[in-house]
């Protein structure tokens, strides 16, 4: 061996000896730096993760070199362990993913899932907490992960310390924090004025269970900065965990996570291994990109259903709106409030003569659906229990296998099948989720035995189990349990009054839609402000589609001479009602008005008959939250395109470019527009229909009336 070789060998042995001495003394070689950075694939976003001097994790998010969220804390608190400070950074892992997936239904036939990921492993006293960050070209998702480990197993979550420290007094589009409802009017205000201005809007609907503590708001929430940056804050994949609201510090413009507790004050009970939902930030300087973002769907697990061929998006009509117009129609068969499902012989009760869900009346809806090509008919009030369905007071409100005496379910099954119409069953639970779970298997078998492929679930009232809220951990598990069980029975679900969605329709695509916001029914409860549907797609719809129930043609309640809502009106024009089928996308859309009202306007009804509910592609043409939205969509598997444009209380002229059309071809556009004298406060039913030839080079300037809209079909 040469001298140089002997020297190199001696140095290597010395290094190994020194290393073994360091390890024996408790030293670690080359720990990861306490600050880690991550860029989005396009380089516009930069995430900075920092472990502070006290061992508390924090993060920062920048967009195009400008701060979106300044350094903000992370961490969890539990009864068994404090997982917020005293950490050391034990490991860092990175990966890049670029893949595409095909939704069963949606705004796009294919979705790109492209992100850079940073996974940090934190350790303290033998305990491990991981934080996983995924940075996309449209924003950030991050979550906490607790792997199986020797010193932790069961944890009782008492708080989550996640913060979102914003840079200034941004304008917020928000609603109050409540554990039991999402059906508020939106407030548009600077952060510093949210409290006072939200109080004014509470006159339109008050709290059901106001969130504890100080000023809180719900997610999704949208912010706009003075520099024209849009920030949408929400969560994805809400499973096994309470829904997140946000505490607002309106002096520092800081938000912190507020987990919905149960009524004992606990936020959640978990067993390791476990991960939280994703906390999401969708950010852009173009409002259209907020609407187009698929980030929340990308953060959910892939479809859990092997065969999805039975999942069929549809338009439907139903026995529903007549109970909201002030006419003497009701869900109940009799007026005997002492009747008890499963005990009372309803055949011996005196009918009230106002029960809408009777066989002859439902056949009228089936005939209408068959004539005009609607795929489904919903029937509310078909089953025992509607005489007295007050929530929280009794152990059983409804039976889901017991029709009223005047509803012949076998005859309805035969009649609908002969007409080629699918029936949608209604399961109102009065929020007795515990009893619904007891009946669930039998109820779904009853549905399949009678040819019902879809169910509309309802959760009006206060929850049983009585320790729970609509958005607490147990109820969030309940909603998923219903979707999973329904999938096993090949049943599609449209849930109302549930927790707001977080993209779980990707995993369970039979969960077609939810209400979970102030929907079209509130047009009969004082009305929705004209800007309401110009905000919903930026906020509520980021988590998933809504069963908004558009398509109301009779816009003044004065029309119903025997009604009780004189002086009230739907706060849109008729043309805007058509446009909502595009701006409020959903795989299940209701033509919500009465058949006789549609028969008065057959030319306008044609658009609802033609418009698709499932799409190959979508193009957001113009958008500004609270003001206007214009979108174009291509029907799935068809060479047909549709355009919808809406405005708030202001009239405006929108620019519609048809560049989304295939080049070199000519098409006929049928334009359903506001009449010259249309206005949401008068002449609401004034509309016009015209046709013109268009191509990919066409651009039109389209006038929208106050509270108005435009709907276009292109073939």
CSV table of C-alpha atoms in Angstrom, one decimal, residues 101-325:
chain,number,residue,atom,x,y,z
A,101,UNK,CA,-57.5,11.7,-14.0
A,102,UNK,CA,-61.0,11.4,-15.5
A,103,UNK,CA,-63.9,12.5,-13.3
A,104,UNK,CA,-67.1,10.5,-13.5
A,105,UNK,CA,-68.8,13.8,-14.1
A,106,UNK,CA,-67.9,17.5,-13.7
A,107,UNK,CA,-66.9,20.7,-15.5
A,108,UNK,CA,-64.0,18.9,-17.3
A,109,UNK,CA,-63.7,15.4,-18.7
A,110,UNK,CA,-60.0,15.3,-17.7
A,111,UNK,CA,-58.2,17.0,-14.7
A,112,UNK,CA,-54.5,17.6,-14.4
A,113,UNK,CA,-53.0,17.0,-11.0
A,114,UNK,CA,-49.6,18.6,-11.0
A,115,UNK,CA,-47.8,19.7,-7.9
A,116,UNK,CA,-44.5,19.8,-6.0
A,117,UNK,CA,-44.6,18.3,-2.5
A,118,UNK,CA,-42.7,19.0,0.7
A,119,UNK,CA,-43.1,16.6,3.6
A,120,UNK,CA,-41.4,17.6,6.9
A,121,UNK,CA,-41.1,15.3,9.8
A,122,UNK,CA,-41.0,16.9,13.3
A,123,UNK,CA,-40.0,15.1,16.5
A,124,UNK,CA,-40.2,15.9,20.2
A,125,UNK,CA,-39.8,13.6,23.1
A,126,UNK,CA,-40.2,10.5,20.9
A,127,UNK,CA,-43.4,11.8,19.2
A,128,UNK,CA,-43.7,12.5,15.5
A,129,UNK,CA,-45.9,15.0,13.6
A,130,UNK,CA,-45.6,15.3,9.9
A,131,UNK,CA,-46.8,18.3,7.8
A,132,UNK,CA,-47.4,17.6,4.1
A,133,UNK,CA,-47.4,20.6,1.7
A,134,UNK,CA,-48.6,20.4,-1.9
A,135,UNK,CA,-48.0,23.4,-4.1
A,136,UNK,CA,-49.9,23.6,-7.3
A,137,UNK,CA,-50.0,26.3,-10.0
A,138,UNK,CA,-53.2,27.5,-8.6
A,139,UNK,CA,-52.5,27.3,-4.9
A,140,UNK,CA,-51.5,25.4,-1.8
A,141,UNK,CA,-52.8,22.4,0.2
A,142,UNK,CA,-51.3,21.2,3.5
A,143,UNK,CA,-52.3,18.8,6.2
A,144,UNK,CA,-51.1,17.2,9.5
A,145,UNK,CA,-50.2,13.6,9.6
A,146,UNK,CA,-49.7,11.4,12.6
A,147,UNK,CA,-48.1,8.1,11.8
A,148,UNK,CA,-48.4,5.0,14.1
A,149,UNK,CA,-45.9,5.4,16.9
A,150,UNK,CA,-45.0,3.9,20.2
A,151,UNK,CA,-45.9,6.8,22.5
A,152,UNK,CA,-49.2,8.0,20.9
A,153,UNK,CA,-52.3,6.1,20.0
A,154,UNK,CA,-55.6,7.7,21.0
A,155,UNK,CA,-55.8,11.5,20.9
A,156,UNK,CA,-58.6,13.9,21.9
A,157,UNK,CA,-58.3,17.0,19.8
A,158,UNK,CA,-58.8,20.3,21.7
A,159,UNK,CA,-57.6,22.8,19.1
A,160,UNK,CA,-55.8,23.3,15.9
A,161,UNK,CA,-53.4,26.2,15.8
A,162,UNK,CA,-53.3,26.7,12.0
A,163,UNK,CA,-53.1,30.4,11.2
A,164,UNK,CA,-53.5,32.5,8.1
A,165,UNK,CA,-51.9,35.8,8.7
A,166,UNK,CA,-53.0,38.0,5.8
A,167,UNK,CA,-51.1,41.1,4.6
A,168,UNK,CA,-53.8,43.8,4.9
A,169,UNK,CA,-57.4,44.7,5.4
A,170,UNK,CA,-58.7,42.8,2.4
A,171,UNK,CA,-62.3,42.8,1.2
A,172,UNK,CA,-63.9,39.5,2.3
A,173,UNK,CA,-66.9,37.7,0.9
A,174,UNK,CA,-68.1,35.7,3.9
A,175,UNK,CA,-70.9,34.4,6.1
A,176,UNK,CA,-71.1,34.0,9.9
A,177,UNK,CA,-69.6,31.1,11.8
A,178,UNK,CA,-72.4,28.6,12.8
A,179,UNK,CA,-72.2,25.0,13.8
A,180,UNK,CA,-75.6,24.0,12.4
A,181,UNK,CA,-76.2,25.9,9.2
A,182,UNK,CA,-74.6,27.4,6.1
A,183,UNK,CA,-77.8,29.2,4.8
A,184,UNK,CA,-76.8,32.8,5.4
A,185,UNK,CA,-76.7,35.7,3.1
A,186,UNK,CA,-73.2,36.7,2.1
A,187,UNK,CA,-71.5,39.8,3.5
A,188,UNK,CA,-69.0,41.8,1.4
A,189,UNK,CA,-66.8,44.0,3.6
A,190,UNK,CA,-63.2,44.8,4.5
A,191,UNK,CA,-62.0,42.5,7.3
A,192,UNK,CA,-62.2,45.4,9.8
A,193,UNK,CA,-66.0,45.8,9.1
A,194,UNK,CA,-67.0,42.2,8.8
A,195,UNK,CA,-68.5,42.2,12.3
A,196,UNK,CA,-70.8,45.2,11.9
A,197,UNK,CA,-71.9,44.5,8.3
A,198,UNK,CA,-72.5,40.8,9.0
A,199,UNK,CA,-74.8,41.8,11.8
A,200,UNK,CA,-77.0,43.7,9.3
A,201,UNK,CA,-77.3,40.6,7.1
A,202,UNK,CA,-78.3,38.4,10.0
A,203,UNK,CA,-81.7,40.0,9.8
A,204,UNK,CA,-82.3,37.9,6.6
A,205,UNK,CA,-81.5,34.7,8.6
A,206,UNK,CA,-80.3,34.4,12.2
A,207,UNK,CA,-77.9,32.0,13.8
A,208,UNK,CA,-79.0,28.5,14.6
A,209,UNK,CA,-75.9,27.7,16.7
A,210,UNK,CA,-73.5,30.6,16.7
A,211,UNK,CA,-69.9,29.5,16.9
A,212,UNK,CA,-68.4,30.0,20.4
A,213,UNK,CA,-66.0,32.8,21.1
A,214,UNK,CA,-65.5,36.0,19.2
A,215,UNK,CA,-65.9,36.9,15.6
A,216,UNK,CA,-65.9,33.8,13.4
A,217,UNK,CA,-66.7,33.1,9.7
A,218,UNK,CA,-67.2,30.0,7.6
A,219,UNK,CA,-65.2,28.5,4.8
A,220,UNK,CA,-65.0,28.7,1.9
A,221,UNK,CA,-64.2,32.4,2.2
A,222,UNK,CA,-62.9,34.6,-0.6
A,223,UNK,CA,-60.7,37.7,-0.1
A,224,UNK,CA,-59.7,40.4,-2.7
A,225,UNK,CA,-56.7,42.6,-2.1
A,226,UNK,CA,-56.4,46.2,-3.2
A,227,UNK,CA,-53.8,45.0,-5.7
A,228,UNK,CA,-56.4,42.7,-7.4
A,229,UNK,CA,-55.3,39.4,-5.9
A,230,UNK,CA,-58.0,36.8,-5.1
A,231,UNK,CA,-57.5,34.4,-2.2
A,232,UNK,CA,-60.0,31.5,-1.6
A,233,UNK,CA,-59.5,29.7,1.7
A,234,UNK,CA,-61.2,26.3,2.5
A,235,UNK,CA,-60.4,22.7,3.2
A,236,UNK,CA,-60.4,19.4,1.3
A,237,UNK,CA,-61.3,15.8,2.1
A,238,UNK,CA,-63.2,16.4,5.4
A,239,UNK,CA,-63.2,12.8,6.8
A,240,UNK,CA,-63.1,11.8,10.4
A,241,UNK,CA,-62.6,15.3,11.7
A,242,UNK,CA,-64.6,18.4,12.6
A,243,UNK,CA,-65.3,21.1,10.0
A,244,UNK,CA,-63.1,24.2,10.1
A,245,UNK,CA,-64.4,27.7,10.7
A,246,UNK,CA,-62.1,30.7,11.1
A,247,UNK,CA,-61.6,33.0,14.0
A,248,UNK,CA,-61.1,36.5,12.8
A,249,UNK,CA,-58.8,39.1,14.4
A,250,UNK,CA,-60.1,42.2,12.6
A,251,UNK,CA,-57.3,44.3,14.0
A,252,UNK,CA,-54.3,42.3,12.7
A,253,UNK,CA,-56.1,40.7,9.7
A,254,UNK,CA,-55.2,37.3,11.0
A,255,UNK,CA,-57.3,34.1,10.8
A,256,UNK,CA,-57.0,31.0,12.9
A,257,UNK,CA,-58.6,27.6,12.7
A,258,UNK,CA,-61.8,27.1,14.7
A,259,UNK,CA,-62.8,23.4,14.8
A,260,UNK,CA,-66.4,22.6,15.3
A,261,UNK,CA,-66.7,21.0,18.7
A,262,UNK,CA,-69.3,18.6,20.0
A,263,UNK,CA,-71.5,19.8,22.9
A,264,UNK,CA,-69.0,18.5,25.4
A,265,UNK,CA,-66.4,20.9,23.9
A,266,UNK,CA,-64.2,18.3,22.4
A,267,UNK,CA,-63.1,18.8,18.7
A,268,UNK,CA,-62.4,15.3,17.7
A,269,UNK,CA,-61.4,11.8,18.8
A,270,UNK,CA,-58.8,10.1,16.7
A,271,UNK,CA,-56.6,7.0,16.7
A,272,UNK,CA,-53.3,6.8,14.9
A,273,UNK,CA,-52.4,6.6,12.1
A,274,UNK,CA,-54.4,9.6,11.1
A,275,UNK,CA,-54.3,12.7,9.0
A,276,UNK,CA,-56.4,15.8,9.0
A,277,UNK,CA,-58.2,17.3,6.1
A,278,UNK,CA,-56.2,19.6,3.8
A,279,UNK,CA,-56.2,23.3,4.5
A,280,UNK,CA,-56.5,25.0,1.1
A,281,UNK,CA,-55.5,28.3,-0.5
A,282,UNK,CA,-56.5,29.0,-4.1
A,283,UNK,CA,-54.8,32.2,-5.2
A,284,UNK,CA,-54.7,34.2,-8.5
A,285,UNK,CA,-54.6,37.7,-9.9
A,286,UNK,CA,-57.3,36.5,-12.3
A,287,UNK,CA,-60.8,35.8,-10.8
A,288,UNK,CA,-61.5,33.4,-13.6
A,289,UNK,CA,-58.8,31.1,-12.4
A,290,UNK,CA,-60.4,30.9,-8.9
A,291,UNK,CA,-63.6,29.6,-10.6
A,292,UNK,CA,-61.7,27.1,-12.9
A,293,UNK,CA,-59.5,25.7,-10.1
A,294,UNK,CA,-59.7,21.9,-9.5
A,295,UNK,CA,-57.3,22.1,-6.5
A,296,UNK,CA,-59.8,20.9,-3.9
A,297,UNK,CA,-60.8,17.9,-6.1
A,298,UNK,CA,-57.1,17.0,-6.7
A,299,UNK,CA,-56.6,16.8,-2.9
A,300,UNK,CA,-59.3,14.2,-2.4
A,301,UNK,CA,-58.8,10.5,-2.8
A,302,UNK,CA,-59.6,8.9,-6.2
A,303,UNK,CA,-62.9,7.3,-6.9
A,304,UNK,CA,-63.7,4.5,-4.4
A,305,UNK,CA,-66.4,2.9,-6.6
A,306,UNK,CA,-65.2,0.3,-9.1
A,307,UNK,CA,-68.2,0.4,-11.5
A,308,UNK,CA,-69.6,3.8,-11.9
A,309,UNK,CA,-71.8,3.1,-15.0
A,310,UNK,CA,-75.0,3.5,-12.9
A,311,UNK,CA,-74.1,7.0,-11.9
A,312,UNK,CA,-76.2,9.1,-14.2
A,313,UNK,CA,-76.3,13.0,-14.0
A,314,UNK,CA,-79.8,14.3,-14.6
A,315,UNK,CA,-82.3,17.1,-14.7
A,316,UNK,CA,-85.4,16.6,-12.6
A,317,UNK,CA,-88.7,18.2,-11.6
A,318,UNK,CA,-90.7,17.5,-8.5
A,319,UNK,CA,-93.4,18.0,-5.9
A,320,UNK,CA,-91.5,20.7,-4.0
A,321,UNK,CA,-91.9,24.4,-5.1
A,322,UNK,CA,-95.6,24.4,-4.6
A,323,UNK,CA,-95.0,24.1,-0.8
A,324,UNK,CA,-93.0,27.3,-0.9
A,325,UNK,CA,-95.3,29.6,-3.0
